[in-house]
């Protein structure tokens, strides 16, 4: 399978190259040029498998320069029972009324980032070997809280790598900060920055694409890569759990073969929901992809206005800090896919975003956006109310990010009358954000 930059289709690389590089030199994000399809037989096979086997099978469709044995070995290690609290790597917990919570936070750092960041070190070190890379890989990470710890945990003392994490000094929860600054390991570094996640992510992207810096690093036997969801190696492992959740619903007899299921995802950098979109393109019968934001609702407006993205607005620090983002990087990949891989258009829009903080694709992509996506948002007061209500009525305790998704999901169902079963991505343990949850 060939990967290309969203900003230049002539830049063609293998999966291993895409993962080793992290981001394209032109600032674009690597994307597969086609989506592999899951046949009926593939679903029958997936149904019989455990999560580790399912993840290896789905990854194998995208990472064609890795062997099935390699991927099986990696998923065995990444999703080992002792790391994920048992055999059920991603439990699906049903609330009343066809709402199924996909708990993605049973890994070592209690957030869904572990699903990808336990895999990425395996994928990255193998990619470096496959591409004949001998330099030490310096991984720069921008975090709004959860990525930082999950990346540190994944890369601590991994040979051939160093990792440096930048977090907004006033933008993470006390637990998130403590998790990061107490990280063990000889190759880890944590830096607080003045600014928010967008500042951190933009600065890191600038460093990645600076040719002078790359030359100086190279002279010292070093290279950069990324552990943010701009790296394809972060995104690919996330596709698997949507296919897996669908199989679990089938296996439990909660849906029929081929029945449409909606998905609702609490969204920040647009990585997790993009993984659901890709699962849908592979043939998993997913319907509406419901994009849930907190008060930083740039994506809600983007979908409501049929494709006008405008980050010129106040930035709010909320009780769901991992979603405090106004520049959702992976939207670039969606524009690339929906536009039939129109790299020139994507480049023009991303230049406009960098220059004016705004772009408009409503004329070209408006109808397609509305076909696949719905969107809504939820402020801190509604988040608190939702946590309380779900706990009292359903005896289910959820964290603030997940509560945003539950609220938006209810809103969507009430407004649209679409009562298809829905998988809600539950992205963090309620015990990770104690203060707002306990209040
Ligand atoms: C990162 C994160 C999100 C947002 O996911 P994206 O892939 O950035 O959209 C949501 N909830 C939690 C708990 C997170 O850590």
mmCIF file of C-alpha atoms in Angstrom, residues 24 35 43 83 152 195 247 429:
data_model
loop_
_atom_site.group_PDB
_atom_site.id
_atom_site.type_symbol
_atom_site.label_atom_id
_atom_site.label_comp_id
_atom_site.label_asym_id
_atom_site.label_seq_id
_atom_site.Cartn_x
_atom_site.Cartn_y
_atom_site.Cartn_z
ATOM 1 C CA UNK A 24 5.681 14.741 5.359
ATOM 2 C CA UNK A 35 -9.078 1.911 1.586
ATOM 3 C CA UNK A 43 -16.143 -10.307 9.365
ATOM 4 C CA UNK A 83 -1.418 -4.001 30.804
ATOM 5 C CA UNK A 152 6.198 8.728 27.597
ATOM 6 C CA UNK A 195 0.505 28.763 25.606
ATOM 7 C CA UNK A 247 -18.233 -7.575 15.910
ATOM 8 C CA UNK A 429 -11.291 6.627 33.136
#
